[in-house]
mmCIF file of C-alpha atoms in Angstrom:
data_model
loop_
_atom_site.group_PDB
_atom_site.id
_atom_site.type_symbol
_atom_site.label_atom_id
_atom_site.label_comp_id
_atom_site.label_asym_id
_atom_site.label_seq_id
_atom_site.Cartn_x
_atom_site.Cartn_y
_atom_site.Cartn_z
ATOM 1 C CA MET A 1 -42.160 -33.860 -4.731
ATOM 2 C CA THR A 2 -43.808 -36.753 -3.022
ATOM 3 C CA VAL A 3 -42.925 -40.424 -2.579
ATOM 4 C CA GLU A 4 -45.093 -43.369 -1.130
ATOM 5 C CA VAL A 5 -43.546 -45.983 0.991
ATOM 6 C CA ASN A 6 -45.547 -48.701 2.863
ATOM 7 C CA GLY A 7 -48.833 -46.816 2.354
ATOM 8 C CA GLN A 8 -47.306 -43.521 3.786
ATOM 9 C CA MET A 9 -46.772 -40.316 1.730
ATOM 10 C CA PHE A 10 -43.606 -38.245 2.265
ATOM 11 C CA GLU A 11 -43.253 -34.782 0.870
ATOM 12 C CA GLY A 12 -39.956 -33.194 0.086
ATOM 13 C CA MET A 13 -39.060 -29.620 -0.812
ATOM 14 C CA GLY A 14 -35.996 -28.008 -2.369
ATOM 15 C CA PRO A 15 -34.744 -25.443 -4.890
ATOM 16 C CA THR A 16 -34.737 -28.153 -7.632
ATOM 17 C CA LYS A 17 -36.699 -31.157 -8.447
ATOM 18 C CA LYS A 18 -33.571 -33.258 -7.771
ATOM 19 C CA LYS A 19 -33.134 -31.885 -4.344
ATOM 20 C CA ALA A 20 -36.937 -32.046 -3.467
ATOM 21 C CA LYS A 21 -36.921 -35.739 -4.492
ATOM 22 C CA LEU A 22 -33.758 -36.383 -2.247
ATOM 23 C CA ASN A 23 -35.475 -34.576 0.624
ATOM 24 C CA ALA A 24 -38.610 -36.725 0.282
ATOM 25 C CA ALA A 25 -36.517 -39.845 0.096
ATOM 26 C CA GLU A 26 -34.636 -38.903 3.300
ATOM 27 C CA LYS A 27 -37.888 -38.331 5.126
ATOM 28 C CA ALA A 28 -39.154 -41.773 3.970
ATOM 29 C CA LEU A 29 -35.806 -43.361 5.214
ATOM 30 C CA ARG A 30 -36.080 -41.665 8.506
ATOM 31 C CA SER A 31 -39.421 -43.429 9.092
ATOM 32 C CA PHE A 32 -37.854 -46.841 9.232
ATOM 33 C CA VAL A 33 -34.034 -46.553 9.507
ATOM 34 C CA GLN A 34 -32.876 -46.542 13.101
ATOM 35 C CA PHE A 35 -29.214 -46.136 14.231
ATOM 36 C CA PRO A 36 -28.779 -47.908 17.613
ATOM 37 C CA ASN A 37 -26.035 -45.607 18.646
ATOM 38 C CA ALA A 38 -26.291 -41.817 18.014
ATOM 39 C CA SER A 39 -22.617 -41.215 17.970
ATOM 40 C CA GLU A 40 -22.152 -44.002 15.361
ATOM 41 C CA ALA A 41 -24.765 -42.254 13.317
ATOM 42 C CA HIS A 42 -23.110 -38.833 13.416
ATOM 43 C CA LEU A 43 -19.716 -40.415 12.550
ATOM 44 C CA ALA A 44 -21.276 -42.353 9.587
ATOM 45 C CA MET A 45 -22.512 -39.025 8.313
ATOM 46 C CA GLY A 46 -19.149 -37.320 8.882
ATOM 47 C CA ARG A 47 -20.483 -34.836 11.489
ATOM 48 C CA THR A 48 -18.882 -33.739 14.735
ATOM 49 C CA LEU A 49 -20.886 -34.177 17.899
ATOM 50 C CA THR A 50 -21.525 -31.113 20.081
ATOM 51 C CA VAL A 51 -20.665 -31.363 23.752
ATOM 52 C CA ASN A 52 -24.355 -31.563 25.122
ATOM 53 C CA THR A 53 -25.811 -33.854 22.557
ATOM 54 C CA ASP A 54 -29.135 -35.295 23.573
ATOM 55 C CA PHE A 55 -28.908 -39.080 22.889
ATOM 56 C CA THR A 56 -32.561 -39.627 23.907
ATOM 57 C CA SER A 57 -33.838 -37.735 20.985
ATOM 58 C CA ASP A 58 -34.351 -39.634 17.694
ATOM 59 C CA GLN A 59 -35.155 -36.270 15.904
ATOM 60 C CA ALA A 60 -31.713 -34.995 17.002
ATOM 61 C CA ASP A 61 -30.004 -37.999 15.582
ATOM 62 C CA PHE A 62 -31.764 -37.549 12.199
ATOM 63 C CA PRO A 63 -31.701 -34.037 11.028
ATOM 64 C CA ASP A 64 -33.476 -32.796 7.872
ATOM 65 C CA MET A 65 -30.468 -33.702 5.719
ATOM 66 C CA LEU A 66 -29.151 -37.281 6.325
ATOM 67 C CA PHE A 67 -26.692 -37.309 3.496
ATOM 68 C CA ASN A 68 -25.209 -34.124 2.090
ATOM 69 C CA GLY A 69 -21.570 -34.665 1.149
ATOM 70 C CA PHE A 70 -21.664 -36.455 -2.078
ATOM 71 C CA GLU A 71 -22.775 -33.951 -4.599
ATOM 72 C CA THR A 72 -20.202 -32.504 -6.907
ATOM 73 C CA PRO A 73 -19.535 -28.773 -6.198
ATOM 74 C CA ALA A 74 -20.662 -26.400 -8.941
ATOM 75 C CA ALA A 75 -18.231 -24.128 -10.727
ATOM 76 C CA PRO A 76 -17.622 -20.791 -9.021
ATOM 77 C CA GLU A 77 -19.555 -17.785 -10.206
ATOM 78 C CA GLU A 78 -17.533 -15.127 -8.483
ATOM 79 C CA ALA A 79 -14.105 -14.862 -6.898
ATOM 80 C CA PHE A 80 -15.444 -15.063 -3.345
ATOM 81 C CA PHE A 81 -13.887 -17.798 -1.053
ATOM 82 C CA LEU A 82 -13.885 -18.593 2.628
ATOM 83 C CA GLY A 83 -10.789 -19.090 4.688
ATOM 84 C CA SER A 84 -7.340 -17.507 4.133
ATOM 85 C CA ASN A 85 -6.119 -20.934 3.005
ATOM 86 C CA GLY A 86 -9.371 -22.560 2.139
ATOM 87 C CA ASN A 87 -10.003 -24.101 5.531
ATOM 88 C CA SER A 88 -8.245 -22.371 8.434
ATOM 89 C CA SER A 89 -11.037 -19.995 9.412
ATOM 90 C CA LEU A 90 -13.617 -22.763 9.093
ATOM 91 C CA ASN A 91 -12.025 -25.521 11.365
ATOM 92 C CA SER A 92 -14.336 -24.419 14.192
ATOM 93 C CA LEU A 93 -17.681 -24.433 12.281
ATOM 94 C CA GLY A 94 -18.865 -27.280 14.296
ATOM 95 C CA GLU A 95 -18.877 -25.045 17.346
ATOM 96 C CA TYR A 96 -21.629 -22.891 15.838
ATOM 97 C CA PRO A 97 -25.009 -24.686 15.409
ATOM 98 C CA LEU A 98 -27.386 -23.015 13.101
ATOM 99 C CA PRO A 99 -29.879 -20.690 14.846
ATOM 100 C CA THR A 100 -33.385 -21.838 14.953
ATOM 101 C CA PRO A 101 -36.100 -19.377 13.704
ATOM 102 C CA PRO A 102 -38.040 -17.654 16.484
ATOM 103 C CA GLY A 103 -41.203 -19.613 17.470
ATOM 104 C CA SER A 104 -40.148 -22.711 15.491
ATOM 105 C CA ASN A 105 -40.450 -26.194 17.071
ATOM 106 C CA LEU A 106 -38.326 -27.841 14.559
ATOM 107 C CA VAL A 107 -34.951 -29.237 15.408
ATOM 108 C CA GLN A 108 -32.439 -27.386 13.186
ATOM 109 C CA ALA A 109 -29.966 -29.466 11.112
ATOM 110 C CA PRO A 110 -26.371 -29.138 12.123
ATOM 111 C CA LEU A 111 -23.882 -27.666 9.632
ATOM 112 C CA PRO A 112 -22.977 -29.708 6.584
ATOM 113 C CA PRO A 113 -19.625 -31.489 6.644
ATOM 114 C CA LEU A 114 -16.663 -29.213 6.550
ATOM 115 C CA SER A 115 -15.383 -30.904 3.405
ATOM 116 C CA ILE A 116 -17.813 -28.928 1.266
ATOM 117 C CA PHE A 117 -16.230 -25.760 2.489
ATOM 118 C CA SER A 118 -12.609 -26.651 3.169
ATOM 119 C CA SER A 119 -11.536 -27.510 -0.204
ATOM 120 C CA PRO A 120 -10.023 -24.472 -2.066
ATOM 121 C CA SER A 121 -10.947 -26.033 -5.380
ATOM 122 C CA SER A 122 -14.680 -26.020 -4.494
ATOM 123 C CA GLY A 123 -14.784 -22.286 -5.114
ATOM 124 C CA LYS A 124 -18.202 -21.730 -3.695
ATOM 125 C CA ASN A 125 -19.332 -18.204 -3.444
ATOM 126 C CA PRO A 126 -21.400 -16.827 -0.546
ATOM 127 C CA VAL A 127 -24.683 -17.264 -2.414
ATOM 128 C CA MET A 128 -24.068 -20.999 -3.040
ATOM 129 C CA ILE A 129 -22.954 -21.593 0.556
ATOM 130 C CA LEU A 130 -25.877 -19.726 2.012
ATOM 131 C CA ASN A 131 -28.260 -21.670 -0.256
ATOM 132 C CA GLU A 132 -26.826 -24.887 1.089
ATOM 133 C CA LEU A 133 -27.436 -23.794 4.773
ATOM 134 C CA ARG A 134 -30.890 -22.289 4.034
ATOM 135 C CA PRO A 135 -32.287 -23.645 0.827
ATOM 136 C CA GLY A 136 -34.834 -21.712 -1.147
ATOM 137 C CA LEU A 137 -33.985 -18.218 -0.179
ATOM 138 C CA LYS A 138 -35.349 -15.429 -2.271
ATOM 139 C CA TYR A 139 -33.301 -12.351 -3.102
ATOM 140 C CA ASP A 140 -35.188 -9.107 -3.664
ATOM 141 C CA PHE A 141 -34.194 -6.057 -5.677
ATOM 142 C CA VAL A 142 -34.127 -3.054 -3.444
ATOM 143 C CA SER A 143 -32.784 -0.051 -5.471
ATOM 144 C CA GLU A 144 -30.615 1.127 -8.369
ATOM 145 C CA SER A 145 -28.692 4.363 -8.450
ATOM 146 C CA GLY A 146 -25.872 6.142 -10.183
ATOM 147 C CA GLU A 147 -24.986 7.164 -13.684
ATOM 148 C CA SER A 148 -25.057 4.602 -16.518
ATOM 149 C CA HIS A 149 -21.273 4.114 -16.377
ATOM 150 C CA ALA A 150 -21.187 3.771 -12.501
ATOM 151 C CA LYS A 151 -24.372 2.003 -11.510
ATOM 152 C CA ASN A 152 -24.928 0.739 -7.991
ATOM 153 C CA PHE A 153 -27.425 -1.950 -7.162
ATOM 154 C CA VAL A 154 -28.858 -2.987 -3.886
ATOM 155 C CA MET A 155 -30.202 -6.597 -3.272
ATOM 156 C CA SER A 156 -31.616 -8.005 0.033
ATOM 157 C CA VAL A 157 -32.240 -11.418 1.445
ATOM 158 C CA THR A 158 -34.282 -12.503 4.454
ATOM 159 C CA VAL A 159 -32.874 -15.343 6.576
ATOM 160 C CA ASP A 160 -34.509 -16.507 9.880
ATOM 161 C CA THR A 161 -36.652 -13.243 9.945
ATOM 162 C CA GLN A 162 -33.507 -11.057 9.615
ATOM 163 C CA THR A 163 -33.080 -9.007 6.390
ATOM 164 C CA PHE A 164 -29.535 -8.484 5.021
ATOM 165 C CA GLU A 165 -28.667 -6.019 2.207
ATOM 166 C CA GLY A 166 -25.649 -5.933 -0.258
ATOM 167 C CA SER A 167 -24.605 -3.446 -2.834
ATOM 168 C CA GLY A 168 -22.481 -3.638 -5.929
ATOM 169 C CA ARG A 169 -21.868 -2.511 -9.517
ATOM 170 C CA ASN A 170 -24.293 -5.279 -10.699
ATOM 171 C CA LYS A 171 -27.136 -7.496 -9.180
ATOM 172 C CA LYS A 172 -25.002 -10.500 -8.943
ATOM 173 C CA LEU A 173 -22.339 -8.789 -6.874
ATOM 174 C CA ALA A 174 -25.016 -7.214 -4.750
ATOM 175 C CA LYS A 175 -26.576 -10.654 -4.047
ATOM 176 C CA ALA A 176 -23.164 -12.000 -3.171
ATOM 177 C CA ARG A 177 -22.589 -9.210 -0.616
ATOM 178 C CA ALA A 178 -26.057 -9.734 0.915
ATOM 179 C CA ALA A 179 -25.173 -13.407 1.337
ATOM 180 C CA GLN A 180 -21.861 -12.423 2.815
ATOM 181 C CA ALA A 181 -23.527 -10.240 5.440
ATOM 182 C CA ALA A 182 -25.918 -13.098 6.344
ATOM 183 C CA LEU A 183 -23.113 -15.666 6.670
ATOM 184 C CA SER A 184 -20.971 -13.277 8.748
ATOM 185 C CA THR A 185 -23.824 -12.467 11.145
ATOM 186 C CA LEU A 186 -25.716 -15.732 11.537
ATOM 187 C CA PHE A 187 -22.927 -18.286 11.048
ATOM 188 C CA ASN A 188 -19.741 -16.425 12.052
ATOM 189 C CA MET A 189 -18.283 -17.088 8.640
ATOM 190 C CA GLN A 190 -15.772 -14.427 7.716
ATOM 191 C CA LEU A 191 -14.603 -13.632 4.280
ATOM 192 C CA ASP A 192 -11.013 -14.408 3.324
ATOM 193 C CA GLN A 193 -8.677 -11.555 4.268
ATOM 194 C CA THR A 194 -6.280 -12.259 1.286
ATOM 195 C CA PRO A 195 -6.201 -8.986 -0.608
ATOM 196 C CA SER A 196 -6.719 -10.499 -3.994
ATOM 197 C CA ARG A 197 -9.920 -12.071 -2.691
ATOM 198 C CA GLN A 198 -11.455 -9.074 -0.933
ATOM 199 C CA PRO A 199 -14.619 -7.787 -2.330
ATOM 200 C CA ILE A 200 -14.216 -4.495 -4.077
ATOM 201 C CA PRO A 201 -14.879 -1.903 -1.494
ATOM 202 C CA SER A 202 -13.021 -2.411 -4.237
ATOM 203 C CA GLU A 203 -14.648 -3.484 -5.343
ATOM 204 C CA GLY A 204 -11.629 -4.823 -3.631
ATOM 205 C CA LEU A 205 -8.311 -4.700 -5.164
ATOM 206 C CA GLN A 206 -8.499 -4.718 -8.901
ATOM 207 C CA LEU A 207 -6.017 -6.324 -11.126
ATOM 208 C CA HIS A 208 -5.109 -3.075 -12.752
ATOM 209 C CA LEU A 209 -4.605 -1.172 -9.540
ATOM 210 C CA PRO A 210 -0.759 -0.914 -9.545
ATOM 211 C CA GLN A 211 -0.828 0.118 -13.224
ATOM 212 C CA THR A 212 -3.033 3.132 -12.413
ATOM 213 C CA ALA A 213 -1.968 3.952 -8.799
ATOM 214 C CA VAL A 214 1.750 4.178 -9.548
ATOM 215 C CA PRO A 215 1.397 6.502 -12.558
ATOM 216 C CA LEU A 216 -0.929 8.804 -10.336
ATOM 217 C CA GLN A 217 1.722 8.901 -7.755
ATOM 218 C CA PHE A 218 4.239 10.112 -10.457
ATOM 219 C CA ALA A 219 1.557 12.648 -11.756
ATOM 220 C CA LEU A 220 0.997 14.079 -8.227
ATOM 221 C CA PHE A 221 4.815 14.464 -7.856
ATOM 222 C CA GLU A 222 5.257 16.267 -11.178
ATOM 223 C CA LEU A 223 2.293 18.552 -10.690
ATOM 224 C CA GLY A 224 3.720 19.247 -7.166
ATOM 225 C CA ARG A 225 7.036 20.273 -8.417
ATOM 226 C CA ASN A 226 5.594 22.236 -11.342
ATOM 227 C CA PRO A 227 3.061 24.521 -9.654
ATOM 228 C CA GLU A 228 2.557 26.661 -12.797
ATOM 229 C CA VAL A 229 1.534 23.556 -14.793
ATOM 230 C CA GLN A 230 -0.591 22.437 -11.815
ATOM 231 C CA GLU A 231 -2.524 25.738 -11.749
ATOM 232 C CA ARG A 232 -2.979 25.729 -15.534
ATOM 233 C CA VAL A 233 -4.536 22.234 -15.415
ATOM 234 C CA ARG A 234 -6.724 23.159 -12.439
ATOM 235 C CA GLN A 235 -8.136 26.312 -14.087
ATOM 236 C CA GLN A 236 -9.056 24.401 -17.217
ATOM 237 C CA VAL A 237 -10.688 21.704 -15.109
ATOM 238 C CA ARG A 238 -12.678 24.350 -13.231
ATOM 239 C CA VAL A 239 -13.964 26.107 -16.289
ATOM 240 C CA SER A 240 -14.867 22.824 -17.978
ATOM 241 C CA CYS A 241 -16.676 21.602 -14.775
ATOM 242 C CA ALA A 242 -18.725 24.712 -14.645
ATOM 243 C CA GLN A 243 -19.599 24.578 -18.402
ATOM 244 C CA ALA A 244 -20.521 20.851 -18.048
ATOM 245 C CA GLY A 245 -22.806 21.467 -14.978
ATOM 246 C CA GLY A 246 -20.771 19.047 -13.060
ATOM 247 C CA ASP A 247 -21.114 16.150 -15.442
ATOM 248 C CA PRO A 248 -17.826 14.198 -15.061
ATOM 249 C CA GLN A 249 -17.921 12.884 -18.777
ATOM 250 C CA LYS A 250 -18.327 16.275 -20.201
ATOM 251 C CA THR A 251 -15.880 17.808 -17.821
ATOM 252 C CA LEU A 252 -13.173 15.376 -19.009
ATOM 253 C CA GLN A 253 -14.046 16.118 -22.633
ATOM 254 C CA GLY A 254 -13.482 19.842 -21.973
ATOM 255 C CA ALA A 255 -10.349 19.510 -20.090
ATOM 256 C CA PRO A 256 -7.654 18.089 -22.538
ATOM 257 C CA LEU A 257 -4.840 18.992 -20.216
ATOM 258 C CA LEU A 258 -5.957 16.258 -17.837
ATOM 259 C CA LYS A 259 -5.568 13.715 -20.545
ATOM 260 C CA GLY A 260 -2.341 15.358 -21.545
ATOM 261 C CA THR A 261 -1.074 15.022 -17.966
ATOM 262 C CA ILE A 262 -1.643 11.257 -17.909
ATOM 263 C CA LYS A 263 -0.064 10.900 -21.351
ATOM 264 C CA GLU A 264 2.903 12.976 -20.346
ATOM 265 C CA ILE A 265 3.375 10.912 -17.060
ATOM 266 C CA LEU A 266 3.242 7.602 -19.038
ATOM 267 C CA ARG A 267 5.853 9.110 -21.483
ATOM 268 C CA LEU A 268 8.309 10.019 -18.676
ATOM 269 C CA TYR A 269 7.360 7.100 -16.417
ATOM 270 C CA PRO A 270 5.966 4.115 -18.483
ATOM 271 C CA VAL A 271 4.355 1.432 -16.346
ATOM 272 C CA GLY A 272 5.846 -1.241 -18.573
ATOM 273 C CA THR A 273 9.179 -0.369 -20.025
ATOM 274 C CA THR A 274 8.921 -2.265 -23.258
ATOM 275 C CA VAL A 275 6.317 -3.377 -25.855
ATOM 276 C CA GLN A 276 6.921 -6.696 -27.390
ATOM 277 C CA ARG A 277 5.968 -8.164 -30.855
ATOM 278 C CA TYR A 278 6.710 -11.161 -32.942
ATOM 279 C CA PRO A 279 6.963 -10.540 -36.654
ATOM 280 C CA ILE A 280 5.108 -13.190 -38.702
ATOM 281 C CA LYS A 281 7.579 -12.817 -41.532
ATOM 282 C CA ASP A 282 11.126 -11.747 -42.125
ATOM 283 C CA ILE A 283 11.481 -7.977 -41.972
ATOM 284 C CA VAL A 284 14.184 -5.330 -42.112
ATOM 285 C CA ILE A 285 14.207 -2.557 -39.501
ATOM 286 C CA GLN A 286 16.943 0.173 -39.972
ATOM 287 C CA ASN A 287 19.073 -2.194 -42.067
ATOM 288 C CA TYR A 288 18.819 -5.063 -39.543
ATOM 289 C CA HIS A 289 17.322 -8.336 -40.826
ATOM 290 C CA ILE A 290 14.756 -9.680 -38.292
ATOM 291 C CA PRO A 291 13.794 -13.389 -38.894
ATOM 292 C CA ALA A 292 10.167 -14.254 -38.490
ATOM 293 C CA GLY A 293 9.223 -15.237 -34.892
ATOM 294 C CA THR A 294 11.997 -13.155 -33.326
ATOM 295 C CA MET A 295 10.826 -11.074 -30.293
ATOM 296 C CA VAL A 296 11.146 -7.402 -31.134
ATOM 297 C CA GLN A 297 10.990 -4.931 -28.296
ATOM 298 C CA ALA A 298 10.410 -1.172 -28.232
ATOM 299 C CA CYS A 299 11.934 0.288 -25.197
ATOM 300 C CA LEU A 300 9.523 2.898 -23.912
ATOM 301 C CA TYR A 301 11.638 4.561 -21.265
ATOM 302 C CA PRO A 302 14.441 5.846 -23.469
ATOM 303 C CA LEU A 303 11.832 6.472 -26.266
ATOM 304 C CA GLY A 304 9.896 8.831 -24.056
ATOM 305 C CA ARG A 305 13.036 10.800 -23.106
ATOM 306 C CA SER A 306 14.517 10.953 -26.606
ATOM 307 C CA ALA A 307 15.244 14.404 -28.071
ATOM 308 C CA ASP A 308 14.848 12.889 -31.439
ATOM 309 C CA VAL A 309 11.212 12.199 -30.820
ATOM 310 C CA PHE A 310 10.184 14.842 -28.342
ATOM 311 C CA GLU A 311 11.051 18.562 -28.039
ATOM 312 C CA ASP A 312 12.685 19.401 -24.765
ATOM 313 C CA PRO A 313 11.993 15.746 -23.575
ATOM 314 C CA LEU A 314 12.720 16.247 -19.901
ATOM 315 C CA ARG A 315 10.253 19.063 -19.455
ATOM 316 C CA PHE A 316 6.917 18.112 -17.971
ATOM 317 C CA ASP A 317 4.460 19.603 -20.453
ATOM 318 C CA PRO A 318 0.920 18.163 -20.685
ATOM 319 C CA GLY A 319 0.060 20.594 -23.477
ATOM 320 C CA ARG A 320 2.437 18.845 -25.932
ATOM 321 C CA TRP A 321 -0.228 16.273 -26.554
ATOM 322 C CA GLY A 322 -2.991 18.611 -27.729
ATOM 323 C CA SER A 323 -4.019 22.038 -29.175
ATOM 324 C CA SER A 324 -4.031 23.521 -25.686
ATOM 325 C CA ARG A 325 -0.300 23.584 -25.615
ATOM 326 C CA GLU A 326 1.398 26.922 -25.146
ATOM 327 C CA GLY A 327 1.532 28.527 -28.529
ATOM 328 C CA GLY A 328 -1.673 26.827 -29.480
ATOM 329 C CA GLN A 329 -0.104 23.977 -31.490
ATOM 330 C CA ARG A 330 0.710 20.409 -30.671
ATOM 331 C CA GLU A 331 4.305 19.263 -31.487
ATOM 332 C CA GLU A 332 4.986 18.269 -35.072
ATOM 333 C CA GLY A 333 4.724 14.532 -35.746
ATOM 334 C CA ALA A 334 2.661 13.986 -32.619
ATOM 335 C CA GLY A 335 1.280 10.609 -33.673
ATOM 336 C CA GLY A 336 -0.166 7.617 -31.855
ATOM 337 C CA PHE A 337 3.069 5.693 -31.984
ATOM 338 C CA ARG A 338 4.832 8.110 -29.731
ATOM 339 C CA SER A 339 2.552 7.055 -26.918
ATOM 340 C CA LEU A 340 2.838 3.273 -26.459
ATOM 341 C CA ALA A 341 2.215 2.886 -22.770
ATOM 342 C CA PHE A 342 -0.843 0.705 -23.461
ATOM 343 C CA GLY A 343 0.574 -0.968 -26.511
ATOM 344 C CA PHE A 344 -1.008 -0.506 -29.906
ATOM 345 C CA GLY A 345 -3.178 -2.199 -32.505
ATOM 346 C CA ALA A 346 -5.532 -5.008 -31.977
ATOM 347 C CA ARG A 347 -3.455 -6.322 -29.004
ATOM 348 C CA GLN A 348 -3.241 -3.090 -27.024
ATOM 349 C CA CYS A 349 -4.337 -3.265 -23.309
ATOM 350 C CA VAL A 350 -8.115 -3.991 -23.306
ATOM 351 C CA GLY A 351 -8.520 -1.831 -20.209
ATOM 352 C CA ARG A 352 -6.972 1.293 -21.759
ATOM 353 C CA ARG A 353 -10.007 3.448 -21.757
ATOM 354 C CA ILE A 354 -11.079 2.419 -18.183
ATOM 355 C CA ALA A 355 -7.471 3.065 -16.818
ATOM 356 C CA GLU A 356 -7.312 6.466 -18.614
ATOM 357 C CA ASN A 357 -10.732 7.556 -17.321
ATOM 358 C CA GLU A 358 -10.076 6.293 -13.824
ATOM 359 C CA MET A 359 -6.756 8.267 -13.584
ATOM 360 C CA GLN A 360 -8.301 11.421 -15.011
ATOM 361 C CA LEU A 361 -11.257 11.319 -12.738
ATOM 362 C CA LEU A 362 -9.245 10.950 -9.550
ATOM 363 C CA LEU A 363 -6.767 13.658 -10.783
ATOM 364 C CA MET A 364 -9.647 15.850 -11.536
ATOM 365 C CA HIS A 365 -11.140 15.560 -7.973
ATOM 366 C CA ILE A 366 -7.797 16.049 -6.336
ATOM 367 C CA LEU A 367 -6.998 19.192 -8.303
ATOM 368 C CA LEU A 368 -10.387 20.671 -7.517
ATOM 369 C CA SER A 369 -9.900 20.045 -3.745
ATOM 370 C CA PHE A 370 -6.232 20.406 -2.962
ATOM 371 C CA HIS A 371 -3.013 22.295 -3.780
ATOM 372 C CA LEU A 372 -0.134 19.965 -4.162
ATOM 373 C CA SER A 373 3.440 20.560 -3.104
ATOM 374 C CA VAL A 374 6.575 18.402 -2.707
ATOM 375 C CA SER A 375 9.347 18.372 -0.159
ATOM 376 C CA SER A 376 12.056 17.851 -2.851
ATOM 377 C CA SER A 377 12.160 18.755 -6.486
ATOM 378 C CA GLU A 378 14.874 16.392 -7.236
ATOM 379 C CA ASP A 379 14.191 13.664 -9.840
ATOM 380 C CA ILE A 380 12.740 10.494 -8.474
ATOM 381 C CA ARG A 381 14.999 7.387 -8.550
ATOM 382 C CA THR A 382 13.050 4.618 -10.120
ATOM 383 C CA THR A 383 13.204 0.793 -10.082
ATOM 384 C CA CYS A 384 11.627 -1.724 -12.396
ATOM 385 C CA THR A 385 10.307 -5.108 -11.063
ATOM 386 C CA LEU A 386 7.182 -6.028 -12.959
ATOM 387 C CA ILE A 387 6.360 -2.377 -13.441
ATOM 388 C CA LEU A 388 8.333 0.867 -13.165
ATOM 389 C CA GLN A 389 7.870 2.464 -9.672
ATOM 390 C CA PRO A 390 9.734 4.887 -7.356
ATOM 391 C CA GLU A 391 12.553 3.409 -5.242
ATOM 392 C CA THR A 392 11.143 5.528 -2.334
ATOM 393 C CA PRO A 393 7.623 7.047 -2.525
ATOM 394 C CA PRO A 394 7.760 10.843 -2.945
ATOM 395 C CA ARG A 395 6.487 12.993 -0.105
ATOM 396 C CA ILE A 396 3.625 15.004 -1.362
ATOM 397 C CA THR A 397 1.531 17.567 0.759
ATOM 398 C CA PHE A 398 -2.082 18.123 0.107
ATOM 399 C CA SER A 399 -3.320 21.504 1.122
ATOM 400 C CA GLN A 400 -7.044 22.042 1.034
ATOM 401 C CA LEU A 401 -8.198 24.788 -1.254
#
């Protein structure tokens, strides 16, 4: 965009027309606005002076961006933030001037005011922050790999002649990670170390991690203290894997004992100990009148261990959930309402299939690589906070096959 002032033309550039117009206006202002004192100019613009500021240079007093602290921050796109409390790791940003591209004679603008970074509510992700520091950057698609259910994308960005790459399960996340790498290398900006805000190597810690990690811990324990069951599941996985040619999805389909293991673990050790519902009208359950709007809870822990519902309920038997059970038949009355770990109906856990597949895949890889054993076969003492978990983690030995 261009602007004419006193017969002179000033050209501005930016990622949007608005910012290009702003840049042109600033250049025009720079042609006739003069601060008599450089320190006052920096204070007026909310900047911190560096130790060896050259007060003889008008250009140093007036960087490319004269005014940059008045725009309303955009809404966050991804949960990436800087600073463990929103500002602690950025208090020293003024100590790191932006590097100047090799061979450039331009005086580089100092960092924007800390206020645009320090507010936790600003929620700016790495791409947004890098764009403010280096407007107009272009992100390039590098590669795509992986199966349709586990894609991995790689994106790159070039900043000051240096190229940075980032990878992720989608292009947006890959761009964010490329921007993270640039911010870390060029501007010494470190990502927040708060676990809930870490990127997923995790894809960082996921919200459902405890709900899958804890049942897997119980599963490894039960397989370790039931070696005959462990071997039966392993053999079925090996056969299925060979028949599927290594395809994970087909392997899971051909190994029902894997799914049965997860269901059996969630029967004995439900992550959530109850399922709640509120009837929309008065109902009668086992001769008890329940008024509409009353919370009704199904207690999963005693349900999963009830002899009225399950045959030999304390025995760990993944085969009870399918036709691969010893004897060739599943238990009588094995219906969906006996397995309520993820809830049921329209309001069941939306991540059920993801969690089940995640646990089965990890268990499959462990069984193909290791033999499991435990130091004690005694029952695990459990405690329930938000979820059911062991009071003390069981000691499990992994012996490579």
